[in-house]
mmCIF file of C-alpha atoms (C1' of nucleotides) in Angstrom:
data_model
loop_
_atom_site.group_PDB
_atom_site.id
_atom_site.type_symbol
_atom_site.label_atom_id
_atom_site.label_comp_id
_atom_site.label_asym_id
_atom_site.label_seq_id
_atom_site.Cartn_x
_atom_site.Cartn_y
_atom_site.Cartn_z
ATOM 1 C CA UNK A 1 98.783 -246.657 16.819
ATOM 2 C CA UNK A 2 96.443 -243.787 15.411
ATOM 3 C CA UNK A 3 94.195 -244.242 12.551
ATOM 4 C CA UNK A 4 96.550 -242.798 10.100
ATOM 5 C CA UNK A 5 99.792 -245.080 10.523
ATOM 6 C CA UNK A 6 96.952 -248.331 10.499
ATOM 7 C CA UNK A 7 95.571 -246.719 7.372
ATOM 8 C CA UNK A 8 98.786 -246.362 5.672
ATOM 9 C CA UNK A 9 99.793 -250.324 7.260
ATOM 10 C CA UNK A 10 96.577 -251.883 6.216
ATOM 11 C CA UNK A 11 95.953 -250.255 2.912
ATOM 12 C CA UNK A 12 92.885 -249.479 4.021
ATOM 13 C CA UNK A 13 91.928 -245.676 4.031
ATOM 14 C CA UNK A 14 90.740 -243.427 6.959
ATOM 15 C CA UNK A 15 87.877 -242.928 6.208
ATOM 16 C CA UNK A 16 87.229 -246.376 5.511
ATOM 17 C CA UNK A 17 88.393 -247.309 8.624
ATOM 18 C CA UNK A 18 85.807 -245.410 10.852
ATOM 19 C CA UNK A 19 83.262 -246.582 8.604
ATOM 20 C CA UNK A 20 84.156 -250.015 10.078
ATOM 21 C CA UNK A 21 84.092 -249.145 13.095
ATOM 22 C CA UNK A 22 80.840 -247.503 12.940
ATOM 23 C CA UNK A 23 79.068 -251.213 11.495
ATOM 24 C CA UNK A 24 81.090 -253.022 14.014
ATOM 25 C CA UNK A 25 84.052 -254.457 12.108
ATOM 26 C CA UNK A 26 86.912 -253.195 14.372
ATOM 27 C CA UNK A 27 86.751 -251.610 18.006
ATOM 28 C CA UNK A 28 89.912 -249.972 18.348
ATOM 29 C CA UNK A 29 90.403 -248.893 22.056
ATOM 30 C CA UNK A 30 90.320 -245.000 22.182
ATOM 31 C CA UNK A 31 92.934 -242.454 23.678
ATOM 32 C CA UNK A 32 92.819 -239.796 26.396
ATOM 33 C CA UNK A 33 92.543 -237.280 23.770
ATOM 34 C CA UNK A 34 89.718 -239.141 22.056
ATOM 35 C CA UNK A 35 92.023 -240.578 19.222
ATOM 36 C CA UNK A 36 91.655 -244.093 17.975
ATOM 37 C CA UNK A 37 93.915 -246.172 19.433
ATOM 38 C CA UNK A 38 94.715 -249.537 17.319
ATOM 39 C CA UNK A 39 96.180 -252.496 18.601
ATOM 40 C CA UNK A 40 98.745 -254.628 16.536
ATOM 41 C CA UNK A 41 95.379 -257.074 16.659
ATOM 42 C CA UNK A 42 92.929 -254.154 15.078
ATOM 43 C CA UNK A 43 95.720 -253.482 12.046
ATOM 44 C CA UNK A 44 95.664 -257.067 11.498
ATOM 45 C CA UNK A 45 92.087 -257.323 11.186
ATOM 46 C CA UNK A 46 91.937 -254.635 8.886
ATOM 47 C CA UNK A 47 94.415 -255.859 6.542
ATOM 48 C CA UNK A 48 92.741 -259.138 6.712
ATOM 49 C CA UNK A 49 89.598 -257.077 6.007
ATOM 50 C CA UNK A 50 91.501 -254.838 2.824
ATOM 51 C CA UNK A 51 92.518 -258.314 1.547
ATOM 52 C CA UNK A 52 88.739 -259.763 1.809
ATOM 53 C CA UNK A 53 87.434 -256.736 0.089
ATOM 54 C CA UNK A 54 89.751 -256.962 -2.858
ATOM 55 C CA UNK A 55 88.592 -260.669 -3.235
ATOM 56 C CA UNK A 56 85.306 -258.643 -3.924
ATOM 57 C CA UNK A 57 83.612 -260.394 -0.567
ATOM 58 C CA UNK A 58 80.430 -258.684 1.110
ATOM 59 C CA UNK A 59 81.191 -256.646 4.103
ATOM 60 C CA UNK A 60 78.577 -259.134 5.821
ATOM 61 C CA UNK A 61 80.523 -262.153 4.328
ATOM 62 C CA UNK A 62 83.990 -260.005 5.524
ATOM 63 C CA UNK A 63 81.924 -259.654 9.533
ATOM 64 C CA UNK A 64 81.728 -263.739 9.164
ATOM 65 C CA UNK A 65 85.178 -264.478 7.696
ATOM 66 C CA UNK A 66 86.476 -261.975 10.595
ATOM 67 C CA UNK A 67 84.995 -263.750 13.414
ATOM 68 C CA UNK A 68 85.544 -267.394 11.634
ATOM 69 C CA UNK A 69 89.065 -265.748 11.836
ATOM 70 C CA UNK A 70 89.432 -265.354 15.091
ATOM 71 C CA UNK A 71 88.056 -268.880 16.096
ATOM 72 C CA UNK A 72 90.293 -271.546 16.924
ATOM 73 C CA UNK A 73 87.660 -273.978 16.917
ATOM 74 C CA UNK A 74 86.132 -272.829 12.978
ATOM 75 C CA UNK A 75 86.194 -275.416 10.774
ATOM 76 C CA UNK A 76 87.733 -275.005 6.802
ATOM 77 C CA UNK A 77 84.665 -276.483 5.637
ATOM 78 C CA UNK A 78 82.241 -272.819 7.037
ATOM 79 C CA UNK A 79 84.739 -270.726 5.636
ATOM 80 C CA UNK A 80 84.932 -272.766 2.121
ATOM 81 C CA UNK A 81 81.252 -272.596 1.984
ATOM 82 C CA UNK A 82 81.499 -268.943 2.323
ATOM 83 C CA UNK A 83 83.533 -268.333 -0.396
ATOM 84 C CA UNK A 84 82.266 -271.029 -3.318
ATOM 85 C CA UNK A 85 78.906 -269.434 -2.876
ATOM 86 C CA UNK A 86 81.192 -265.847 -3.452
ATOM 87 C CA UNK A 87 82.867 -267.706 -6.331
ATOM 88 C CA UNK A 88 79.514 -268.494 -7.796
ATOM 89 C CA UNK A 89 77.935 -265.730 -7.565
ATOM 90 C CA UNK A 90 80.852 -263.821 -9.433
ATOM 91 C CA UNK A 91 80.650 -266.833 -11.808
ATOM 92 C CA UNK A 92 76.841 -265.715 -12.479
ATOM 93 C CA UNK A 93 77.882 -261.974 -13.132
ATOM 94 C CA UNK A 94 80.711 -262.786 -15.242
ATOM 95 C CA UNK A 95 78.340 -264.884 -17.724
ATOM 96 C CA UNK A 96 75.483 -262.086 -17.187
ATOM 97 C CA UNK A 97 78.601 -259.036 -17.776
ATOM 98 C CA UNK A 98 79.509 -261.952 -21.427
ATOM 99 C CA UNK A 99 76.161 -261.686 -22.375
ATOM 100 C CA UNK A 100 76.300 -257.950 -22.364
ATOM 101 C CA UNK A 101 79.269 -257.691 -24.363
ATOM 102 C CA UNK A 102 78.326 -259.460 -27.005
ATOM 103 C CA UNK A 103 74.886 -257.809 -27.732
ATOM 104 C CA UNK A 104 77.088 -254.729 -27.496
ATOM 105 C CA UNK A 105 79.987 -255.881 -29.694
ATOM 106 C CA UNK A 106 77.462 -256.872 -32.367
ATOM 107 C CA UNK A 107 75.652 -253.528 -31.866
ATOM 108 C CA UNK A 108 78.831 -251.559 -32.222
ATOM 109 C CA UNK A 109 79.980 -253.480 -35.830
ATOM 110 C CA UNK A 110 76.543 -252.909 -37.011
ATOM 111 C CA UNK A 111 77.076 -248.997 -36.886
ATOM 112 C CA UNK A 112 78.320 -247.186 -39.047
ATOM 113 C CA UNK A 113 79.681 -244.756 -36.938
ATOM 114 C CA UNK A 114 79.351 -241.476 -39.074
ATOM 115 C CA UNK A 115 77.664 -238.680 -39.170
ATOM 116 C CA UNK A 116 74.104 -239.676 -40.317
ATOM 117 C CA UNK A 117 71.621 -240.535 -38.084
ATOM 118 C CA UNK A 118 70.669 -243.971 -38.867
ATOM 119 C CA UNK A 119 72.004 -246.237 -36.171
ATOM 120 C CA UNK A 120 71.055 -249.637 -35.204
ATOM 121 C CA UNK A 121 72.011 -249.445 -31.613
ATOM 122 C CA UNK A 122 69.664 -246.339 -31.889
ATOM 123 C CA UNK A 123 66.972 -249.396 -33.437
ATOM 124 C CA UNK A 124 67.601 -251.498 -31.143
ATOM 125 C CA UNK A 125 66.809 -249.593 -28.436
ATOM 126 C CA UNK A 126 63.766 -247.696 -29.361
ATOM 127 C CA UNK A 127 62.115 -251.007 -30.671
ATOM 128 C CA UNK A 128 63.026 -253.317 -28.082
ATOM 129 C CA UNK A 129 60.060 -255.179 -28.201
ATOM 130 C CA UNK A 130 61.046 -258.294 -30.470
ATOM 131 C CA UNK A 131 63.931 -259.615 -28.572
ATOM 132 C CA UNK A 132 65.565 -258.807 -25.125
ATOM 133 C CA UNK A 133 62.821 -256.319 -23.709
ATOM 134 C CA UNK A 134 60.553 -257.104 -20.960
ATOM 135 C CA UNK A 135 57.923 -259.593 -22.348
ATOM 136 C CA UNK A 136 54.389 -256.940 -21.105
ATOM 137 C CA UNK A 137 56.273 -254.970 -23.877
ATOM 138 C CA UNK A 138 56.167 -257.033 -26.828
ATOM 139 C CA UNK A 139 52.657 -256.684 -27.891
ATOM 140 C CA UNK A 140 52.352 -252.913 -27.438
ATOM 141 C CA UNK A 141 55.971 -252.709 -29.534
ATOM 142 C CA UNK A 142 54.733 -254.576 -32.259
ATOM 143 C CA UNK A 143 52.999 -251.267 -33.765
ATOM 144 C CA UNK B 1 47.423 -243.034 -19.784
ATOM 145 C CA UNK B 2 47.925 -243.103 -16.151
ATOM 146 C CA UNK B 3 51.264 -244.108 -14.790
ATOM 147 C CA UNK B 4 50.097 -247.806 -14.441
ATOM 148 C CA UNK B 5 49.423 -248.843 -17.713
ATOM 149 C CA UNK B 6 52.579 -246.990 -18.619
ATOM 150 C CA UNK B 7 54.364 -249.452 -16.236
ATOM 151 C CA UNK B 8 52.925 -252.465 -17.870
ATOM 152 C CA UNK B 9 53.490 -251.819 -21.508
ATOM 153 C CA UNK B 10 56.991 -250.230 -20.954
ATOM 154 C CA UNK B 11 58.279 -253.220 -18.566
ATOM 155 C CA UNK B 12 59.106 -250.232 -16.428
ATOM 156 C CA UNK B 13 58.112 -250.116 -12.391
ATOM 157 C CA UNK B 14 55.688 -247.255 -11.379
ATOM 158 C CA UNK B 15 58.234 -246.666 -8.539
ATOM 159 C CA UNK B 16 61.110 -246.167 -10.920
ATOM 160 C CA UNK B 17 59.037 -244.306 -13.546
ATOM 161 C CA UNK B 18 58.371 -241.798 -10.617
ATOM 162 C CA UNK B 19 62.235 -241.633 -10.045
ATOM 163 C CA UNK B 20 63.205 -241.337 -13.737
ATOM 164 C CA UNK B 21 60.710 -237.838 -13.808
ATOM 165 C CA UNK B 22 62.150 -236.958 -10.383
ATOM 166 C CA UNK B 23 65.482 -237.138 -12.166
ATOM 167 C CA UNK B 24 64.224 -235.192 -15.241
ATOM 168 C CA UNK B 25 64.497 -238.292 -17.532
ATOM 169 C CA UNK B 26 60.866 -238.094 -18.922
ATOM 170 C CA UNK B 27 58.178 -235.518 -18.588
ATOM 171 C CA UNK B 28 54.350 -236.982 -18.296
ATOM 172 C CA UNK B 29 51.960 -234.152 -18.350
ATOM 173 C CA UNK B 30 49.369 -234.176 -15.415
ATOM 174 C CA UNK B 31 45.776 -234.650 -15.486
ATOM 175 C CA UNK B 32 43.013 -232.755 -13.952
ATOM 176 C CA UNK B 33 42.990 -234.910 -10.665
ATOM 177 C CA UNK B 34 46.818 -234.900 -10.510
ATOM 178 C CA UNK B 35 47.392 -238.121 -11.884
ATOM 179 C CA UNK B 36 50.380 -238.279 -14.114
ATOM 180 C CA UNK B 37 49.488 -238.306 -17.820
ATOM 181 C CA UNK B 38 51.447 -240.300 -20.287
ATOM 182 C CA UNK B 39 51.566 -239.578 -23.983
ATOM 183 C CA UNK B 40 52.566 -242.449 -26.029
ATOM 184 C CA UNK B 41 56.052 -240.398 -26.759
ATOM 185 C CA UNK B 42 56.435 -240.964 -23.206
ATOM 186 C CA UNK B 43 56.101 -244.459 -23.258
ATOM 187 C CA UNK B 44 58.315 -244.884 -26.061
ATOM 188 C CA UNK B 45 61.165 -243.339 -24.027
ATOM 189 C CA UNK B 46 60.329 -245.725 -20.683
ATOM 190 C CA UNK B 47 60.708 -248.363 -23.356
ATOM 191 C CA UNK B 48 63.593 -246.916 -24.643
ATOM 192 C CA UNK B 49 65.330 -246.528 -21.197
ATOM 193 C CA UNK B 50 64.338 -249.953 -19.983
ATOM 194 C CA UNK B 51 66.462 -251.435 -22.627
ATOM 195 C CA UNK B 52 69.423 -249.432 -22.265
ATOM 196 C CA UNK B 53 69.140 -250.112 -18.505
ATOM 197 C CA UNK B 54 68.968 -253.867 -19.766
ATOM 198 C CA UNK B 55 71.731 -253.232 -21.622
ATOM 199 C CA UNK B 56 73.757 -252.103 -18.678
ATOM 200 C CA UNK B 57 74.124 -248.047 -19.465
ATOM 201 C CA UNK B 58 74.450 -245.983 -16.621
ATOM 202 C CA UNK B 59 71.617 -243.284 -16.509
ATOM 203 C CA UNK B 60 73.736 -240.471 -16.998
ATOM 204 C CA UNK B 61 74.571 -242.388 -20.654
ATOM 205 C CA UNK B 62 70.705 -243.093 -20.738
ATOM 206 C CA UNK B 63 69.756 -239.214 -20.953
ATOM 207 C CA UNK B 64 72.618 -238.833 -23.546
ATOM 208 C CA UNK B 65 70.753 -241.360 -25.279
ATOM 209 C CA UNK B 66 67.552 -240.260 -25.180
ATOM 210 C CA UNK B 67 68.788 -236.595 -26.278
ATOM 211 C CA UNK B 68 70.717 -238.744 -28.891
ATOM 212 C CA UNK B 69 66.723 -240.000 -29.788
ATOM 213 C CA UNK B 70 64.669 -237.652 -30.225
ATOM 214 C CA UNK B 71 67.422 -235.620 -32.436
ATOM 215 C CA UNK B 72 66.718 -236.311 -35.875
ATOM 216 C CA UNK B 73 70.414 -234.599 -36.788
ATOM 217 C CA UNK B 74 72.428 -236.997 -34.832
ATOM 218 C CA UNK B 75 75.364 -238.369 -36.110
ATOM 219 C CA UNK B 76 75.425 -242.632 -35.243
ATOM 220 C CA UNK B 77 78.854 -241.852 -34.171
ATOM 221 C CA UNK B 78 78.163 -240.177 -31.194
ATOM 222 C CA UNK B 79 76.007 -243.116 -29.869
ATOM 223 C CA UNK B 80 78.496 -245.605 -31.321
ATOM 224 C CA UNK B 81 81.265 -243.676 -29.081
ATOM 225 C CA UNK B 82 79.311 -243.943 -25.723
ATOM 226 C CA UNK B 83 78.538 -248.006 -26.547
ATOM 227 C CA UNK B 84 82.271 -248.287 -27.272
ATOM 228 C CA UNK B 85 82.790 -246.448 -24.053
ATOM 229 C CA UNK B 86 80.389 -249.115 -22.591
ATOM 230 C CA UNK B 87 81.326 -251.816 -23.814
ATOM 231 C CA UNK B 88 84.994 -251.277 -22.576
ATOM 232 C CA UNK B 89 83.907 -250.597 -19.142
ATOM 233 C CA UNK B 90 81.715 -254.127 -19.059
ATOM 234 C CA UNK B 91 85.024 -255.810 -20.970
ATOM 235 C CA UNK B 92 87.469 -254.556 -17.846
ATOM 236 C CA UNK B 93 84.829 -255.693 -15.342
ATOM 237 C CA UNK B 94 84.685 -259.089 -17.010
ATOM 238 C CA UNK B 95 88.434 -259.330 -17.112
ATOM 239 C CA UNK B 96 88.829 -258.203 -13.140
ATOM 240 C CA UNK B 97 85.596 -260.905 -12.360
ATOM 241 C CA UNK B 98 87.598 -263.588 -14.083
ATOM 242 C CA UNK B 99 90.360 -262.986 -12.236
ATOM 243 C CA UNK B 100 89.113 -263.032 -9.035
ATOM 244 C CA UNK B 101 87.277 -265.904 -10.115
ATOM 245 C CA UNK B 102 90.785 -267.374 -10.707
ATOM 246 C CA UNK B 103 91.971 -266.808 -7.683
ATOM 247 C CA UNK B 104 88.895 -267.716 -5.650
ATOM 248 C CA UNK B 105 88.824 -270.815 -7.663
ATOM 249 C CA UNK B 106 92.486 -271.883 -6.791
ATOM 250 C CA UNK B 107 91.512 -271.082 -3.191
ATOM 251 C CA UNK B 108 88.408 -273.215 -2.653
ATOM 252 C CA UNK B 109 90.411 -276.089 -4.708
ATOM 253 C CA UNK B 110 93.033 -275.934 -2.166
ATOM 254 C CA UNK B 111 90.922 -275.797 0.896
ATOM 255 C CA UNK B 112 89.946 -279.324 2.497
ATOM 256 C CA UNK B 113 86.903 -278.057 3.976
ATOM 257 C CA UNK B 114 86.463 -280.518 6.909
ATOM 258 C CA UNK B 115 86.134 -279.830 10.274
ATOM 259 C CA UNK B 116 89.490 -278.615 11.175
ATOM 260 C CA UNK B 117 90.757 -274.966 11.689
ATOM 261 C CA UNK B 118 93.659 -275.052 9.090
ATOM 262 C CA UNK B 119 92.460 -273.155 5.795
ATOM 263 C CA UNK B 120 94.576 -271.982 2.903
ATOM 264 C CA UNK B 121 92.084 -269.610 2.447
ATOM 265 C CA UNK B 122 92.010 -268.253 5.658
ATOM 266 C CA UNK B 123 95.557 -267.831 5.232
ATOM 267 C CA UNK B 124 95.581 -266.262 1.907
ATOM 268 C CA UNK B 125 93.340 -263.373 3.945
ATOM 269 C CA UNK B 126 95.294 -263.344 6.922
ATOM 270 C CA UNK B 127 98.806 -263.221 5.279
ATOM 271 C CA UNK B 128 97.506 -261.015 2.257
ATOM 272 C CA UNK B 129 100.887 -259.105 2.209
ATOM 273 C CA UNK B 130 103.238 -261.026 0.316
ATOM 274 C CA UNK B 131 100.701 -260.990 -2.663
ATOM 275 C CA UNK B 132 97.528 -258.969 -4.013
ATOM 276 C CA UNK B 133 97.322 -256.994 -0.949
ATOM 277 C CA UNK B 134 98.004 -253.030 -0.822
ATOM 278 C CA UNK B 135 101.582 -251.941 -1.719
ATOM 279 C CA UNK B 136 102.236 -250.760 1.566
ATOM 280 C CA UNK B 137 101.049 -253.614 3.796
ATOM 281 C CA UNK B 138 103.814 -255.744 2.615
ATOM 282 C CA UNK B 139 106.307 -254.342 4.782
ATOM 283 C CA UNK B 140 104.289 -254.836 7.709
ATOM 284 C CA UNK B 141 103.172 -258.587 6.546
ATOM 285 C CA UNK B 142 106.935 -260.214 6.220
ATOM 286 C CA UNK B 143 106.791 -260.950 10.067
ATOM 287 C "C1'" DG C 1 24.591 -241.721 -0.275
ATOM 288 C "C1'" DG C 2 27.927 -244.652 1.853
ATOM 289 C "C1'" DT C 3 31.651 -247.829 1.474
ATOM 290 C "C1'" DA C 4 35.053 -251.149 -0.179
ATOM 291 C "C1'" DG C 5 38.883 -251.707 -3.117
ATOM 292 C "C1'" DT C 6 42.155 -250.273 -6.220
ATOM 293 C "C1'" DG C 7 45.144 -246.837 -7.990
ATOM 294 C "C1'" DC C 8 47.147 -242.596 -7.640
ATOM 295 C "C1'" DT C 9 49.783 -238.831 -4.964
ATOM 296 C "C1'" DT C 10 53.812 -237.125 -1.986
ATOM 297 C "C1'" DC C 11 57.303 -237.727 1.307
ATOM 298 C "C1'" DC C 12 60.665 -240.202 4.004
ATOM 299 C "C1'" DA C 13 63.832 -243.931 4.863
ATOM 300 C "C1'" DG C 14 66.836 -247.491 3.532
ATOM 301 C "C1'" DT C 15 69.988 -250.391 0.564
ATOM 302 C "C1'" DA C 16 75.989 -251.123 -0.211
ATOM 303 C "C1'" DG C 17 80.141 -249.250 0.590
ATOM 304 C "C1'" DA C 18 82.151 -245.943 0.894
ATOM 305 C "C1'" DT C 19 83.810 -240.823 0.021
ATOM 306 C "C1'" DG C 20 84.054 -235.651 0.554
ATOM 307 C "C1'" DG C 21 83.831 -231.758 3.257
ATOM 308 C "C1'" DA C 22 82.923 -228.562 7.160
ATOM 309 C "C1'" DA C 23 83.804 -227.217 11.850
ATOM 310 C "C1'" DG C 24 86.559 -227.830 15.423
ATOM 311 C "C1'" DG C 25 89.951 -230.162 18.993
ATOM 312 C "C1'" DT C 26 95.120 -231.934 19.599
ATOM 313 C "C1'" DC C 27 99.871 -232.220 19.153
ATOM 314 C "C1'" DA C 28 104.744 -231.359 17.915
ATOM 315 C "C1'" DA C 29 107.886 -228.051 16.156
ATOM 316 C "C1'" DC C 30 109.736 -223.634 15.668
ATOM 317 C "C1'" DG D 1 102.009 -218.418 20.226
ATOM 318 C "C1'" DT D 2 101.285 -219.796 15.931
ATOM 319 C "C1'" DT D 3 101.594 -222.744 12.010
ATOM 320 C "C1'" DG D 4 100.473 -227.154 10.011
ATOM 321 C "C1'" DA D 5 99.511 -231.913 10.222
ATOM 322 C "C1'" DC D 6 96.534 -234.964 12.263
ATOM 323 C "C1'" DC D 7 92.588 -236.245 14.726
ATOM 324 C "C1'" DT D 8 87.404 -235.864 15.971
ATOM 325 C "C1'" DT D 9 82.228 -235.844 14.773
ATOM 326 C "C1'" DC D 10 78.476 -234.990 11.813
ATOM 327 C "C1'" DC D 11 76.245 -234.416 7.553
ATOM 328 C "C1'" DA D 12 75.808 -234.823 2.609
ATOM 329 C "C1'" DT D 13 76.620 -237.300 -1.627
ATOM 330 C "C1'" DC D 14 77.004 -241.104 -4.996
ATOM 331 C "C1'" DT D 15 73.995 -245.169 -8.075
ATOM 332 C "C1'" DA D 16 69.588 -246.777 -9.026
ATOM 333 C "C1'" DC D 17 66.232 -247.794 -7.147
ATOM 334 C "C1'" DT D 18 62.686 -249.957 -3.546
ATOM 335 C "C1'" DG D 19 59.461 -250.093 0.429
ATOM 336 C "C1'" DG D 20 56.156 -248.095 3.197
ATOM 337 C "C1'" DA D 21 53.035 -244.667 5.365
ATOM 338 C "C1'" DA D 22 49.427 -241.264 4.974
ATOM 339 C "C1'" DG D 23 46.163 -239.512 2.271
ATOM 340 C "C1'" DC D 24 43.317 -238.289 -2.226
ATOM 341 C "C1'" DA D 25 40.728 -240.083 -6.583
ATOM 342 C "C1'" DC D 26 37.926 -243.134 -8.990
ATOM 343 C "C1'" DT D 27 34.823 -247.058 -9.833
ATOM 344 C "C1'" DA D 28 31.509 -250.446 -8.441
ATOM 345 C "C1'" DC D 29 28.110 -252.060 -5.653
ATOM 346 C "C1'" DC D 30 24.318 -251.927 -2.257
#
DNA sequence: GGTAGTGCTTCCAGTAGATGGAAGGTCAAC
DNA sequence: GTTGACCTTCCATCTACTGGAAGCACTACC
């Protein structure tokens, strides 16, 4: 199979697809003519791969879960650990992402929104000292 | 002031303060022996851009803020327009996190995680066609 | 005057995870 | 034999830095 029908199989792109090979992910055989040649086993591993990377898993945590995949012997308990300490760390960015959006929602019904220039997003971020900034800038921001 | 005191007060790294002039973002003046040369204007705007960055704006949205800044004409609804812009893009990250997080949750509750091979989540990335997976995988995933 | 230590300079490389494009070889069809 | 789709490699680009090497500049101390 060349790299086009496994890209169109796998959902996973091309170009995308000899970027894995290059850091090891798949080693499709090649060829007499130099193409990539996939084996049923290859497209697998890429879809498996397309599906991993949609789950928003590192491509170092995608080279583990690949060769936990193809281990008869693995045991549910590596590849659960893999994936609560994926789980947490979106957990972490979601609250961090929460946090965000609320100083921004509040910063957003505070402005007016017209066309004079007093803003207090515009406050906010110029005097950053009192709350929020880094703390080596609080004493020089209270000026 | 030399670029090191700038750092401190501003909560800003000397590395990234070099980058941000690289990029054009702010504009020390140089001493006689080369050193850069902050004015306090400069500081304000590494203060300035440390919060944004804090606040999650990209730096292309940074140097429209900082144009935004120094112009005494501005109208608060163009900066209200780029935080609403910002705030949408953190709200659709949030909402695709907690999704995976869903699903990644449902996963790890289903997965016994002892020492045998069987793994639902395993599965979920080896079968990833009948659900969640690219459009055109499916076809090839129903054997 | 020499030297140690700190701070400054530039330049280059690397991070994650691709993506875009140029230059060129291959293949099937007409 | 030529067009066009597909394949190849290699190099550059993106975001936003960060680390490190090599080499001046400045201050303090002996």
């Amino acid at each position: 199979m060349n790299i086009g029908e496994v890209a169109e199989r796998s959902g996973v792109p091309s170009k995308t697809i000899r970027y894995y090979e290059e850091i090891g992910l798949v080693r499709p055989l090649r060829s007499g003519n130099g193409y990539r040649d996939f084996a049923a086993e290859e497209l697998h591993r890429l879809a498996f791969l397309g599906r991993a990377r949609s789950l928003g898993f590192s491509l170092e945590e995608c080279r583990t879960l690949l060769s936990l995949y193809g281990d008869h012997e693995r045991s549910s308990s590596d590849v659960k650990a893999i994936t609560r300490s994926h789980l947490a760390r979106i957990d972490r960015k979601v609250s961090e992402l929460q946090a965000l959006s609320r100083t921004l929602r509040d910063l957003v019904a505070r402005c007016h929104g017209d066309d004079r220039p007093d803003c207090p997003i515009m406050e906010d971020l110029a005097h950053a000292g009192t709350r929020g900034c880094p703390a080596s800038l609080t004493a020089s921001c209270t000026d």
